[in-house]
PDB file of C-alpha atoms in Angstrom:
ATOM      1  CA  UNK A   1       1.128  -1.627 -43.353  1.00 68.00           C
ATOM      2  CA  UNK A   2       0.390  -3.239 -40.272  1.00 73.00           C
ATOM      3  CA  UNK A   3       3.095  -6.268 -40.741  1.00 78.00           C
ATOM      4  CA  UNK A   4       5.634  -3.331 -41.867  1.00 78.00           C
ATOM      5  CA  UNK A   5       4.970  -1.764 -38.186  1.00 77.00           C
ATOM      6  CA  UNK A   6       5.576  -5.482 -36.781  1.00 81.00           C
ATOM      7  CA  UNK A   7       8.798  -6.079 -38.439  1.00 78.00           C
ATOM      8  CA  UNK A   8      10.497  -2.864 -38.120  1.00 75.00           C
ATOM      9  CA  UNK A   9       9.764  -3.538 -34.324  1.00 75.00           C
ATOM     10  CA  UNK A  10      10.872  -6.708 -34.224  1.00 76.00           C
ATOM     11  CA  UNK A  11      13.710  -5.965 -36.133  1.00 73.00           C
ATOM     12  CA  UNK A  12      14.540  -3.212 -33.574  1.00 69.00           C
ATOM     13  CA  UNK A  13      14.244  -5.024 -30.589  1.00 67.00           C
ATOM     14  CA  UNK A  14      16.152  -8.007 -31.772  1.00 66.00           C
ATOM     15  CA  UNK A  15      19.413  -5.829 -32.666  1.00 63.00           C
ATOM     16  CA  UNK A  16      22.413  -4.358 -30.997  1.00 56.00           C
ATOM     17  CA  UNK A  17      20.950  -0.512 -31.046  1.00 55.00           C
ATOM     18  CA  UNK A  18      23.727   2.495 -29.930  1.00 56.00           C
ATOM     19  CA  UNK A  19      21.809   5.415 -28.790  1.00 54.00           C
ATOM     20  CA  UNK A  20      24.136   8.035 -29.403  1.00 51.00           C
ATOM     21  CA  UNK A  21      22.561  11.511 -27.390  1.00 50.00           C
ATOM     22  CA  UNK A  22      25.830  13.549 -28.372  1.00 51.00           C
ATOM     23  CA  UNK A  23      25.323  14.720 -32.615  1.00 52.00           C
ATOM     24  CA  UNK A  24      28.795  14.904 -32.815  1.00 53.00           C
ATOM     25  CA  UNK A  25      29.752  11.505 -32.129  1.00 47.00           C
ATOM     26  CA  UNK A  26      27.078  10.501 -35.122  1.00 52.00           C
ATOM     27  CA  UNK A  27      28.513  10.515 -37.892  1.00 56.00           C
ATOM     28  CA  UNK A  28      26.588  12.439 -41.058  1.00 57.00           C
ATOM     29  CA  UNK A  29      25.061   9.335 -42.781  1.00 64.00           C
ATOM     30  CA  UNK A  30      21.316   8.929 -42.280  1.00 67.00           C
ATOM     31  CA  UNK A  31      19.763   5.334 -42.746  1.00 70.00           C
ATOM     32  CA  UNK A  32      16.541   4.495 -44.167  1.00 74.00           C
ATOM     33  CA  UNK A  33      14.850   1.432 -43.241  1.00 72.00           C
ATOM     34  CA  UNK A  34      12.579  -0.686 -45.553  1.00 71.00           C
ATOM     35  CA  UNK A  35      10.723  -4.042 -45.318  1.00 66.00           C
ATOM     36  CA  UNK A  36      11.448  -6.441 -47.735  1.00 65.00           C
ATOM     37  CA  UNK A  37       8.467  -8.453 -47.654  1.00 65.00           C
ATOM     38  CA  UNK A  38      10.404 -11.672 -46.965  1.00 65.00           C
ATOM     39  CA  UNK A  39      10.412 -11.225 -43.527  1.00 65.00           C
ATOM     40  CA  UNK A  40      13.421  -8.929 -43.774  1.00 67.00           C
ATOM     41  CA  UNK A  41      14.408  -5.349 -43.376  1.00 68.00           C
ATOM     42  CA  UNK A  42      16.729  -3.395 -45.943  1.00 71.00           C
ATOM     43  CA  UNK A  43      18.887  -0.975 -44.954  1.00 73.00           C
ATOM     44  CA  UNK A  44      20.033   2.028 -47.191  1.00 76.00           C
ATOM     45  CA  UNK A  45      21.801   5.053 -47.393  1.00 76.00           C
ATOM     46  CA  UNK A  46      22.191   7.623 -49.833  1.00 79.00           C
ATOM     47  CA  UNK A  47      25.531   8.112 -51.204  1.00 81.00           C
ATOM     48  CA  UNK A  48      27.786  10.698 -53.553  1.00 84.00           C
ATOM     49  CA  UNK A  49      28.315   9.310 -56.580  1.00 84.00           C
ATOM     50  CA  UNK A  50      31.841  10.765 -55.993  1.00 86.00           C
ATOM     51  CA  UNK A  51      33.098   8.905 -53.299  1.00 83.00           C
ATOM     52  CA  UNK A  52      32.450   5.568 -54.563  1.00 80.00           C
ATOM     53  CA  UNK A  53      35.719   4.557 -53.704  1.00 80.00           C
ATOM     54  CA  UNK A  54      38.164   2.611 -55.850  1.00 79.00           C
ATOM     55  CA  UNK A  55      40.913   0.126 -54.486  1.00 78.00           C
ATOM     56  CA  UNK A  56      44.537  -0.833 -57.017  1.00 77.00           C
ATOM     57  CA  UNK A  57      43.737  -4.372 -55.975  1.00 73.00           C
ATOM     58  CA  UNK A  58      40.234  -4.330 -57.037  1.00 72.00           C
ATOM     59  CA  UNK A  59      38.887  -4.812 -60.766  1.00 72.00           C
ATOM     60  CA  UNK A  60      37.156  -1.452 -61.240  1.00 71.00           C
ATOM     61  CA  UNK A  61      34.534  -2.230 -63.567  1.00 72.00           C
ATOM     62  CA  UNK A  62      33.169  -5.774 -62.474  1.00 69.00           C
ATOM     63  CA  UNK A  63      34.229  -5.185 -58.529  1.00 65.00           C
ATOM     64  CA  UNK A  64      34.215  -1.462 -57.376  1.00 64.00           C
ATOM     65  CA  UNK A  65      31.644   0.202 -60.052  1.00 69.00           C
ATOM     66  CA  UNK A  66      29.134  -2.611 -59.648  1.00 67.00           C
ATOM     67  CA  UNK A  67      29.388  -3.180 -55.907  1.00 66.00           C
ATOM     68  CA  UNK A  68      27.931  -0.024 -54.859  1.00 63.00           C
ATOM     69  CA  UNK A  69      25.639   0.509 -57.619  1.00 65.00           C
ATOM     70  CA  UNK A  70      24.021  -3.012 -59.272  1.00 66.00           C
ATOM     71  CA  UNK A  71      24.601  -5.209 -56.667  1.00 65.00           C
ATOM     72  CA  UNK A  72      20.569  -5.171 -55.581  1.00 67.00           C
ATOM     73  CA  UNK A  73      19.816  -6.656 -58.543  1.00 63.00           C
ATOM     74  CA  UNK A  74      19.178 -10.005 -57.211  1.00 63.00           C
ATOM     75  CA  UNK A  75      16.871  -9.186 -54.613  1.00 63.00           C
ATOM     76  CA  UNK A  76      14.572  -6.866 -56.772  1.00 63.00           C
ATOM     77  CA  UNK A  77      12.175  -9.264 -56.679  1.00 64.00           C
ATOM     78  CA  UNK A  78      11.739  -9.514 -52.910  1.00 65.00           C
ATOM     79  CA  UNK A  79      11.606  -5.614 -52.414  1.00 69.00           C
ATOM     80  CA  UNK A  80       7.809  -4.918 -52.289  1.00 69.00           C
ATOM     81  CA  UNK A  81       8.491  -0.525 -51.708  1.00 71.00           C
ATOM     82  CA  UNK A  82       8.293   0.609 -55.219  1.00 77.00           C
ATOM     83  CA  UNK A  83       9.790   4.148 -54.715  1.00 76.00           C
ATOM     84  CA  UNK A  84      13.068   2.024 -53.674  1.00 75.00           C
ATOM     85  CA  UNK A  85      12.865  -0.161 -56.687  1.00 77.00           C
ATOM     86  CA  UNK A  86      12.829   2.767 -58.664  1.00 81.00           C
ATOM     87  CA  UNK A  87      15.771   4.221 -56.882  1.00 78.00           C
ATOM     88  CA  UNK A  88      17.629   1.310 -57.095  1.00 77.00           C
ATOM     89  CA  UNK A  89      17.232   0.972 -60.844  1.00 79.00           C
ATOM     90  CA  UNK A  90      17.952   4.502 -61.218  1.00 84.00           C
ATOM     91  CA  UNK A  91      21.655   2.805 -59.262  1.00 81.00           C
ATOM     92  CA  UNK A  92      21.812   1.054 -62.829  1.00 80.00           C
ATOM     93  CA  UNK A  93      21.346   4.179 -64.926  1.00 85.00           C
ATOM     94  CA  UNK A  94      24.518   5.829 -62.735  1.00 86.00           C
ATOM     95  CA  UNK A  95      26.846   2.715 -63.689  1.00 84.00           C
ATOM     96  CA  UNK A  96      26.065   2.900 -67.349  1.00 86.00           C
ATOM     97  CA  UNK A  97      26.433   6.627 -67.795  1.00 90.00           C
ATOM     98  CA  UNK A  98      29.789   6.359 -66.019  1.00 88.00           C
ATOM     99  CA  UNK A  99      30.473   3.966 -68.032  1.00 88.00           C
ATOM    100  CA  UNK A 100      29.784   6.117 -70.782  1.00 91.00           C
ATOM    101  CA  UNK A 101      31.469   8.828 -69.321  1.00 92.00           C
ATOM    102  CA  UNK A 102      35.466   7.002 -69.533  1.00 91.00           C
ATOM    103  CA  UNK A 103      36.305   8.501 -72.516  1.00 93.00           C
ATOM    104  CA  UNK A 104      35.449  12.061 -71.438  1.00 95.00           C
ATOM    105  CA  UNK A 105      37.125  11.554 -68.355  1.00 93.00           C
ATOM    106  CA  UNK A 106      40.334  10.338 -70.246  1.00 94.00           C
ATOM    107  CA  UNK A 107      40.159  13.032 -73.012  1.00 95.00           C
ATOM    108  CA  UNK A 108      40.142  15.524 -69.338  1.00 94.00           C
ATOM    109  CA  UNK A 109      42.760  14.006 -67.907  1.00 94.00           C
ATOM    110  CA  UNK A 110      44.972  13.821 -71.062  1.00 94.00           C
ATOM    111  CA  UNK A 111      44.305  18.066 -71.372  1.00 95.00           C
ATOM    112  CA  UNK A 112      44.970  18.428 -67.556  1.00 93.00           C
ATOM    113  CA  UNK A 113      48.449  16.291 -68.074  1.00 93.00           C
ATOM    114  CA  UNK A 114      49.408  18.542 -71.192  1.00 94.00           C
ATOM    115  CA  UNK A 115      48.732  21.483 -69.520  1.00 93.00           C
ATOM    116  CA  UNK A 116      50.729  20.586 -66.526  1.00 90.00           C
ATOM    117  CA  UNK A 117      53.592  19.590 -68.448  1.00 92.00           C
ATOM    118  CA  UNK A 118      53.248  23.333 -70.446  1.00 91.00           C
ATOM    119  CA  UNK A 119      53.371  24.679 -66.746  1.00 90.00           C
ATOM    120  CA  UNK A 120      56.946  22.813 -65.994  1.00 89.00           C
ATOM    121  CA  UNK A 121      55.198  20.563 -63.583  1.00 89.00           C
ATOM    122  CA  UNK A 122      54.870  16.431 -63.867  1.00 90.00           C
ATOM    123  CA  UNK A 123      51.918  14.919 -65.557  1.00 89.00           C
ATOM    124  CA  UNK A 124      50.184  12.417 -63.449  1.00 91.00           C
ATOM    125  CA  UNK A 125      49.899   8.677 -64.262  1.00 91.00           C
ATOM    126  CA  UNK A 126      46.797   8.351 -65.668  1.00 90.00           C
ATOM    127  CA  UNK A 127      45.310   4.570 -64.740  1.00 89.00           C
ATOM    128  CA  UNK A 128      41.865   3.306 -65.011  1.00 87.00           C
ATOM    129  CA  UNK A 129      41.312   3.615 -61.610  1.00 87.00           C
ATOM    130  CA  UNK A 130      41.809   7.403 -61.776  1.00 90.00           C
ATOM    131  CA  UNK A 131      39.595   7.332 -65.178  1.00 90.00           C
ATOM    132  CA  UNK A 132      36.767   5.754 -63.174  1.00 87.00           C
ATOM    133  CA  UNK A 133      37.262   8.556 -60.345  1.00 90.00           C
ATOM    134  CA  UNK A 134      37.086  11.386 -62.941  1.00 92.00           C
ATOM    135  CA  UNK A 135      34.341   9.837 -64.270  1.00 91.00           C
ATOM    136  CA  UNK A 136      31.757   9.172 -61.293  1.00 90.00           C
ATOM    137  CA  UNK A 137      32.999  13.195 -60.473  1.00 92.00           C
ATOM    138  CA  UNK A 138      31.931  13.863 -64.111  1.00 92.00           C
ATOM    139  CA  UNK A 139      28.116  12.449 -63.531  1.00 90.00           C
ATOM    140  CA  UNK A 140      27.464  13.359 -59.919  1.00 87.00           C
ATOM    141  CA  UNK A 141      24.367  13.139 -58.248  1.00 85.00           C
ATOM    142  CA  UNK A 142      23.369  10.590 -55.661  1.00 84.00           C
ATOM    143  CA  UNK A 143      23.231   6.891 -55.297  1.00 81.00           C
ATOM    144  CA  UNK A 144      21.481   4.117 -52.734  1.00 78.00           C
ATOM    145  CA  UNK A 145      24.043   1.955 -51.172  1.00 75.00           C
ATOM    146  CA  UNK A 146      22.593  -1.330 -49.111  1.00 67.00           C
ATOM    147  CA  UNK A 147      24.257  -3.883 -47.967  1.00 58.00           C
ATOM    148  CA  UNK A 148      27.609  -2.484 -46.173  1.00 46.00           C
ATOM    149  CA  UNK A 149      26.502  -2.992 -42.988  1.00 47.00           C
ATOM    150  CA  UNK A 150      25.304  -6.110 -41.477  1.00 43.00           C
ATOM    151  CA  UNK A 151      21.901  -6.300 -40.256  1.00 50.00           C
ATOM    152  CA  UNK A 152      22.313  -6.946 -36.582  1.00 48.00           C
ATOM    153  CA  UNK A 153      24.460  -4.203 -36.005  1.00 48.00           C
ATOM    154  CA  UNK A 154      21.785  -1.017 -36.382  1.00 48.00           C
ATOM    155  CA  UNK A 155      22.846   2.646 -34.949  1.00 46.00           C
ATOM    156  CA  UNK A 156      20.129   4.649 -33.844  1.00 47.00           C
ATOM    157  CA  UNK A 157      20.205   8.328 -33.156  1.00 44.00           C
ATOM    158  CA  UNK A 158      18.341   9.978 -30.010  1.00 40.00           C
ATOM    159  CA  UNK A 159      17.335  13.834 -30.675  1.00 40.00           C
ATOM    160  CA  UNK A 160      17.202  14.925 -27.016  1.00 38.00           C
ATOM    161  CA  UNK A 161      14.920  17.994 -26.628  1.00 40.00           C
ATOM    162  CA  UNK A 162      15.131  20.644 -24.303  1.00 38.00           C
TER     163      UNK A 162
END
């Protein structure tokens, strides 16, 4: 526990920190900080499964689904925090059950199309990149992300009291 204390510290001290004493220049994302037990410190944030977001240029399956969600895989082994580990494999769970949820999402989208077009309105295109979107909306919940944001840039938040 003692060598956590030491690295977060050093960590810390050796970063670009923002203190930030207005709340609404912050934006709503809280950070959690972990050792790795390597020497290094992971940073993570929890994230809607929701807004995972999905680019036309990017593959969705390989690229955008497992980005966000698997891409911790290879550094399992140097993550010593086992309530992360176990969030982070719960990461894996979300991509296969959206994976699982496609068809659904389809099947949805097909009924919403057909129901537009009984209205008089125009169906929407229905791609795999909107299949993927009605799917993560289908299963919800919460993911970890790491990795977005590069480990010398670090914003801390200052909770002045009065």
């Amino acid at each position: 526990m003692e060598d956590f204390k030491v690295s977060v510290k050093d960590f810390i001290e050796k970063t670009n920190v923002s203190i930030k004493h207005v709340r609404s220049l912050v934006k709503s994302k809280a950070y959690k900080v972990y050792y790795s037990g390597t020497g290094k410190c992971i940073i993570t944030t929890s994230k809607n499964v929701e807004e995972i977001s999905f680019k036309e240029k990017d593959d969705p399956e390989k690229v955008t689904l497992h980005r966000p969600l698997c891409e911790f895989k290879n550094r399992l082994p140097d993550i010593k925090y086992e309530k992360l580990i176990k969030k982070l494999k719960y990461n894996s769970d979300i991509c296969e059950k959206i994976r699982n949820a496609k068809s659904e999402a389809k099947r949805e989208l097909e009924q919403a199309n057909q129901k537009a077009e009984e209205e008089g309105k125009k169906p929407q295109k229905i791609t795999d990149i909107l299949i993927y979107k009605k799917a993560c909306s289908l299963v919800g919940g919460q993911c970890i992300q790491y990795g977005s944001r590069l480990e010398n840039n670090f914003l801390l938040q200052k909770n002045l009291q009065k």
